[in-house]
Short mmCIF file of C-alpha atoms in Angstrom, two decimals:
data_model
loop_
_atom_site.label_atom_id
_atom_site.label_comp_id
_atom_site.label_asym_id
_atom_site.label_seq_id
_atom_site.Cartn_x
_atom_site.Cartn_y
_atom_site.Cartn_z
CA UNK A 39 -1.06 -57.62 -83.94
CA UNK A 40 -0.18 -58.87 -87.39
CA UNK A 41 -0.90 -56.46 -90.20
CA UNK A 42 -3.42 -57.76 -92.72
CA UNK A 43 -2.62 -56.19 -96.06
CA UNK A 44 -4.22 -57.00 -99.38
CA UNK A 45 -1.73 -58.08 -102.10
CA UNK A 46 -0.80 -55.40 -104.59
CA UNK A 47 -1.53 -56.27 -108.23
CA UNK A 48 1.18 -55.10 -110.61
CA UNK A 49 1.37 -55.66 -114.34
CA UNK A 50 3.89 -58.10 -115.79
CA UNK A 51 4.77 -55.89 -118.75
CA UNK A 52 7.99 -54.43 -117.28
CA UNK A 53 11.25 -55.50 -118.82
CA UNK A 54 13.34 -58.23 -117.21
CA UNK A 55 16.25 -55.87 -116.62
CA UNK A 56 15.36 -55.33 -112.97
CA UNK A 57 19.00 -55.63 -112.02
CA UNK A 58 19.70 -52.26 -113.65
CA UNK A 59 17.65 -50.37 -111.09
CA UNK A 60 19.56 -48.65 -108.34
CA UNK A 61 17.51 -50.29 -105.60
CA UNK A 62 18.59 -53.76 -106.67
CA UNK A 63 22.28 -53.29 -105.99
CA UNK A 64 24.89 -55.88 -105.13
CA UNK A 65 25.15 -56.54 -101.43
CA UNK A 66 28.48 -56.13 -99.67
CA UNK A 67 30.52 -59.29 -99.29
CA UNK A 68 31.64 -60.08 -95.75
CA UNK A 69 34.81 -61.80 -94.64
CA UNK A 70 34.09 -65.55 -94.76
CA UNK A 71 36.44 -66.16 -91.84
CA UNK A 72 34.54 -63.69 -89.64
CA UNK A 73 31.02 -63.52 -91.06
CA UNK A 74 29.12 -60.50 -89.72
CA UNK A 75 25.48 -60.37 -88.73
CA UNK A 76 23.36 -59.47 -91.76
CA UNK A 77 19.84 -59.51 -93.17
CA UNK A 78 18.08 -59.05 -96.50
CA UNK A 79 14.49 -58.98 -97.68
CA UNK A 80 14.54 -60.40 -101.23
CA UNK A 81 16.98 -62.22 -103.51
CA UNK A 82 16.53 -64.33 -106.64
CA UNK A 83 18.65 -66.57 -108.84
CA UNK A 84 17.77 -67.70 -112.35
CA UNK A 85 16.40 -65.98 -115.43
CA UNK A 86 15.73 -62.80 -113.45
CA UNK A 87 18.55 -62.43 -110.91
CA UNK A 88 17.90 -60.06 -108.03
CA UNK A 89 20.65 -59.17 -105.59
CA UNK A 90 19.98 -59.14 -101.85
CA UNK A 91 17.84 -56.05 -101.29
CA UNK A 92 17.31 -54.20 -99.07
CA UNK A 93 20.47 -55.43 -97.31
CA UNK A 94 21.85 -54.62 -93.86
CA UNK A 95 25.17 -55.70 -92.38
CA UNK A 96 26.81 -55.02 -89.01
CA UNK A 97 30.60 -55.21 -89.16
CA UNK A 98 31.24 -53.79 -85.69
CA UNK A 99 28.18 -54.93 -83.75
CA UNK A 100 26.39 -51.60 -84.09
CA UNK A 101 22.74 -51.76 -85.20
CA UNK A 102 22.29 -51.15 -88.94
CA UNK A 103 18.90 -50.80 -90.67
CA UNK A 104 18.03 -50.50 -94.37
CA UNK A 105 14.54 -50.04 -95.82
CA UNK A 106 12.90 -49.99 -99.25
CA UNK A 107 9.41 -48.67 -99.82
CA UNK A 108 8.85 -50.65 -103.02
CA UNK A 109 10.84 -52.74 -105.45
CA UNK A 110 10.89 -51.51 -109.05
CA UNK A 111 8.28 -53.13 -111.28
CA UNK A 112 9.50 -56.28 -112.98
CA UNK A 113 7.89 -59.43 -114.43
CA UNK A 114 8.76 -61.58 -111.42
CA UNK A 115 8.11 -60.04 -108.00
CA UNK A 116 6.89 -56.93 -106.23
CA UNK A 117 7.20 -55.92 -102.58
CA UNK A 118 5.42 -52.92 -101.10
CA UNK A 119 7.81 -52.45 -98.16
CA UNK A 120 10.81 -54.19 -96.68
CA UNK A 121 13.16 -53.52 -93.75
CA UNK A 122 16.36 -55.40 -92.88
CA UNK A 123 18.16 -54.93 -89.55
CA UNK A 124 21.45 -56.37 -88.28
CA UNK A 125 23.26 -55.83 -84.99
CA UNK A 126 25.41 -57.57 -82.40
CA UNK A 127 24.61 -61.27 -82.82
CA UNK A 128 21.06 -60.40 -83.95
CA UNK A 129 19.17 -59.74 -87.18
CA UNK A 130 15.61 -59.38 -88.44
CA UNK A 131 13.53 -58.73 -91.57
CA UNK A 132 10.03 -57.33 -92.09
CA UNK A 133 8.24 -57.64 -95.44
CA UNK A 134 4.76 -56.55 -96.52
CA UNK A 135 2.65 -57.22 -99.62
CA UNK A 136 4.78 -59.70 -101.54
CA UNK A 137 3.44 -60.62 -104.98
CA UNK A 138 5.08 -63.24 -107.21
CA UNK A 139 3.91 -63.67 -110.79
CA UNK A 140 1.50 -60.71 -110.89
CA UNK A 141 -1.53 -61.26 -113.15
CA UNK A 142 0.07 -64.46 -114.44
CA UNK A 143 -3.17 -66.24 -115.42
CA UNK A 144 -4.98 -63.21 -116.79
CA UNK A 145 -2.81 -63.62 -119.89
CA UNK A 146 -4.07 -67.13 -120.61
CA UNK A 147 -6.39 -67.38 -123.60
CA UNK A 148 -8.82 -70.16 -122.88
CA UNK A 149 -9.21 -72.59 -125.80
CA UNK A 150 -12.74 -72.60 -127.31
CA UNK A 151 -13.26 -76.29 -126.51
CA UNK A 152 -12.44 -75.70 -122.84
CA UNK A 153 -14.74 -72.69 -122.73
CA UNK A 154 -17.53 -74.88 -124.10
CA UNK A 155 -16.86 -77.55 -121.48
CA UNK A 156 -16.89 -74.97 -118.71
CA UNK A 157 -20.13 -73.43 -119.95
CA UNK A 158 -21.91 -76.81 -120.08
CA UNK A 159 -20.84 -78.26 -116.73
CA UNK A 160 -23.62 -80.39 -115.21
CA UNK A 161 -25.02 -79.35 -111.84
CA UNK A 162 -24.03 -82.67 -110.30
CA UNK A 163 -21.13 -84.99 -110.97
CA UNK A 164 -18.95 -82.30 -112.55
CA UNK A 165 -16.16 -82.97 -110.07
CA UNK A 166 -15.76 -86.47 -111.55
CA UNK A 167 -15.08 -85.19 -115.06
CA UNK A 168 -11.45 -85.65 -116.22
CA UNK A 169 -9.13 -82.68 -116.57
CA UNK A 170 -8.36 -81.82 -120.20
CA UNK A 171 -4.68 -81.82 -121.10
CA UNK A 172 -4.39 -78.56 -123.05
CA UNK A 173 -1.18 -76.63 -123.64
CA UNK A 174 -1.01 -73.27 -121.89
CA UNK A 175 0.50 -70.24 -123.62
CA UNK A 176 3.56 -68.44 -122.28
CA UNK A 177 2.66 -67.20 -118.81
CA UNK A 178 5.07 -64.28 -118.98
CA UNK A 179 7.61 -65.44 -116.40
CA UNK A 180 11.08 -65.86 -117.89
CA UNK A 181 12.43 -69.40 -117.85
CA UNK A 182 9.21 -71.26 -117.10
CA UNK A 183 8.92 -74.44 -119.19
CA UNK A 184 5.92 -75.18 -121.38
CA UNK A 185 2.93 -76.07 -119.19
CA UNK A 186 -0.46 -77.63 -119.73
CA UNK A 187 -3.75 -77.43 -117.86
CA UNK A 188 -2.80 -80.60 -115.96
CA UNK A 189 0.15 -78.72 -114.44
CA UNK A 190 -2.14 -76.29 -112.64
CA UNK A 191 -2.86 -77.04 -108.95
CA UNK A 192 -6.51 -77.97 -109.40
CA UNK A 193 -8.32 -81.19 -108.51
CA UNK A 194 -11.16 -81.30 -111.02
CA UNK A 195 -12.69 -79.62 -114.05
CA UNK A 196 -14.88 -77.14 -112.11
CA UNK A 197 -11.76 -75.95 -110.24
CA UNK A 198 -9.95 -75.49 -113.55
CA UNK A 199 -12.83 -73.54 -115.06
CA UNK A 200 -13.04 -71.28 -112.02
CA UNK A 201 -9.26 -70.69 -112.06
CA UNK A 202 -9.12 -69.73 -115.74
CA UNK A 203 -12.42 -67.83 -116.03
CA UNK A 204 -11.84 -65.80 -112.84
CA UNK A 205 -8.05 -65.77 -112.59
CA UNK A 206 -6.33 -64.63 -109.36
CA UNK A 207 -4.14 -61.56 -109.38
CA UNK A 208 -0.92 -63.50 -108.76
CA UNK A 209 0.76 -66.88 -108.69
CA UNK A 210 1.71 -66.38 -105.05
CA UNK A 211 0.78 -63.58 -102.63
CA UNK A 212 1.84 -63.05 -99.01
CA UNK A 213 0.54 -60.16 -96.96
CA UNK A 214 3.39 -60.12 -94.40
CA UNK A 215 6.55 -62.02 -93.51
CA UNK A 216 8.75 -61.47 -90.44
CA UNK A 217 12.01 -63.32 -89.73
CA UNK A 218 14.38 -62.93 -86.78
CA UNK A 219 17.40 -64.53 -85.17
CA UNK A 220 19.25 -63.99 -81.92
CA UNK A 221 22.39 -66.01 -81.31
CA UNK A 222 21.70 -69.52 -82.57
CA UNK A 223 17.91 -69.40 -82.34
CA UNK A 224 15.29 -67.79 -84.56
CA UNK A 225 11.89 -68.07 -86.14
CA UNK A 226 9.39 -66.68 -88.65
CA UNK A 227 5.87 -65.29 -88.77
CA UNK A 228 3.88 -65.50 -92.02
CA UNK A 229 0.61 -63.73 -92.66
CA UNK A 230 -2.00 -64.90 -95.14
CA UNK A 231 -0.46 -66.82 -98.08
CA UNK A 232 -2.39 -67.58 -101.25
CA UNK A 233 -1.26 -69.80 -104.13
CA UNK A 234 -3.24 -69.09 -107.31
CA UNK A 235 -5.98 -67.55 -105.24
CA UNK A 236 -6.26 -70.42 -102.76
CA UNK A 237 -5.30 -69.76 -99.13
CA UNK A 238 -2.56 -72.12 -97.96
CA UNK A 239 -1.88 -72.86 -94.29
CA UNK A 240 1.80 -72.30 -93.53
CA UNK A 241 3.47 -74.42 -90.80
CA UNK A 242 5.70 -71.64 -89.45
CA UNK A 243 6.82 -73.40 -86.26
CA UNK A 244 8.37 -76.45 -87.94
CA UNK A 245 11.89 -75.99 -89.23
CA UNK A 246 12.39 -76.77 -92.93
CA UNK A 247 8.70 -77.47 -93.62
CA UNK A 248 7.54 -77.74 -97.25
CA UNK A 249 4.20 -76.78 -98.74
CA UNK A 250 2.56 -79.25 -101.12
CA UNK A 251 4.58 -79.15 -104.33
CA UNK A 252 3.09 -78.55 -107.77
CA UNK A 253 4.62 -78.03 -111.23
CA UNK A 254 4.43 -74.25 -110.91
CA UNK A 255 6.04 -73.70 -107.52
CA UNK A 256 7.56 -75.56 -104.59
CA UNK A 257 7.94 -73.68 -101.31
CA UNK A 258 10.20 -74.29 -98.30
CA UNK A 259 9.33 -72.60 -95.02
CA UNK A 260 11.54 -71.63 -92.06
CA UNK A 261 14.86 -72.98 -93.36
CA UNK A 262 17.55 -72.86 -90.66
CA UNK A 263 21.28 -73.49 -90.96
CA UNK A 264 24.30 -73.38 -88.67
CA UNK A 265 27.56 -72.49 -90.41
CA UNK A 266 31.08 -73.73 -89.76
CA UNK A 267 32.12 -70.30 -88.48
CA UNK A 268 29.41 -70.35 -85.81
CA UNK A 269 26.93 -68.15 -87.67
CA UNK A 270 23.23 -69.04 -87.77
CA UNK A 271 20.80 -68.26 -90.63
CA UNK A 272 16.99 -68.30 -90.82
CA UNK A 273 15.27 -67.91 -94.21
CA UNK A 274 11.52 -67.31 -94.20
CA UNK A 275 10.49 -68.71 -97.61
CA UNK A 276 12.47 -70.31 -100.45
CA UNK A 277 10.38 -70.57 -103.61
CA UNK A 278 11.37 -72.64 -106.64
CA UNK A 279 9.46 -71.69 -109.80
CA UNK A 280 9.38 -74.77 -112.05
CA UNK A 281 13.15 -75.17 -111.69
CA UNK A 282 13.75 -71.91 -113.59
CA UNK A 283 13.96 -69.43 -110.71
CA UNK A 284 14.70 -69.59 -106.98
CA UNK A 285 13.46 -66.76 -104.78
CA UNK A 286 14.48 -66.28 -101.15
CA UNK A 287 12.29 -64.07 -99.00
CA UNK A 288 13.44 -62.62 -95.66
CA UNK A 289 16.76 -64.06 -94.50
CA UNK A 290 18.55 -63.17 -91.24
CA UNK A 291 22.06 -64.27 -90.23
CA UNK A 292 23.37 -63.93 -86.68
CA UNK A 293 27.10 -63.92 -86.03
CA UNK A 294 29.15 -62.21 -83.38
CA UNK A 295 31.48 -59.55 -84.79
CA UNK A 296 35.14 -60.45 -84.88
CA UNK A 297 36.72 -59.91 -81.46
CA UNK A 298 38.76 -56.75 -81.26
CA UNK A 299 42.39 -57.33 -80.23
CA UNK A 300 43.08 -56.45 -76.63
CA UNK A 301 45.44 -53.49 -76.22
CA UNK A 302 48.97 -54.40 -75.10
CA UNK A 303 49.47 -53.16 -71.54
CA UNK A 304 52.19 -50.55 -71.19
CA UNK A 305 55.11 -51.37 -68.81
CA UNK A 306 55.03 -49.50 -65.52
CA UNK A 307 57.06 -46.29 -65.47
CA UNK A 308 59.51 -45.86 -62.55
CA UNK A 309 59.07 -42.36 -61.21
CA UNK A 310 62.20 -40.96 -59.42
CA UNK A 311 61.79 -40.03 -55.79
CA UNK A 312 61.38 -36.29 -55.19
CA UNK A 313 64.59 -34.52 -54.09
CA UNK A 314 65.02 -34.08 -50.35
CA UNK A 315 64.99 -30.50 -49.03
CA UNK A 316 67.14 -29.74 -45.93
CA UNK A 317 64.94 -27.85 -43.55
CA UNK A 318 66.79 -25.88 -40.76
CA UNK A 319 65.86 -26.97 -37.26
CA UNK A 320 63.29 -24.88 -35.49
CA UNK A 321 64.66 -22.20 -33.09
CA UNK A 322 64.39 -23.15 -29.41
CA UNK A 323 61.71 -21.44 -27.37
CA UNK A 324 63.40 -18.84 -25.05
CA UNK A 325 63.27 -19.54 -21.32
CA UNK A 326 62.21 -16.52 -19.20
CA UNK A 327 64.77 -15.39 -16.49
CA UNK A 328 63.55 -13.90 -13.23
CA UNK A 329 65.54 -10.81 -12.01
CA UNK A 330 65.16 -8.17 -9.23
CA UNK A 331 65.20 -4.46 -10.12
CA UNK A 332 66.52 -1.88 -7.56
CA UNK A 333 63.83 0.33 -6.06
CA UNK A 334 64.61 4.10 -6.04
CA UNK A 335 62.82 7.10 -4.78
#
């Protein structure tokens, strides 16, 4: 049964130096000519780089598992728990309570004119009113370009008012994400996913599916790739934040460990024959001789 976990709300006030924390350490680099099986829970490239963490790698085919209870607080992403496992031609990742852009919209100060429009919405026909094009303040995520109200994923003015007056706790929240591979096959399982408070249906069974794009985030689901060295990789979610940051969640790579060289057989050893021992012939069995003894008396 899939675990249903409520997203964890974390503040966005932490410094962007997440890479200085010991948990976010550089992952080992494998031999490109003989890529080992490996797995990681979270990585990011852009204004806030995050190395692959937690990271597991199997160099000899033995099962290796690494877990993290929680990522350090940072302005980009939080994860309550993550486990990465790699073994002989197999790998898997489990993630729970992923939050991207925590409290991102709670920082937005609504312009007075928009507040007035929201307060005076008519009971009917409000959905036909045009969206105002108002500049949004800095949302607190490093690298995001300047955005306006028309960049938010809403369809009408009532949706915009609801989004800004009762902001969700995150830009993107996922309660669970599992990814696995075995040989050259694999798949993913995604729990409830919400984008700015709206539940989004995730097509987990289709390889390389994309969720509807918007100026804030574009999301790829179940990306799969076969490599020239025979390895196979499945990545659960790849999230692009307005072109400023790319986040990969739950990636598993399956590759057989490099074959161990066969031991060179030793040449046969000629053992000398044991020395012969001269055994004397057995003594003949004596033959009894019948004789007659003189009788006296």
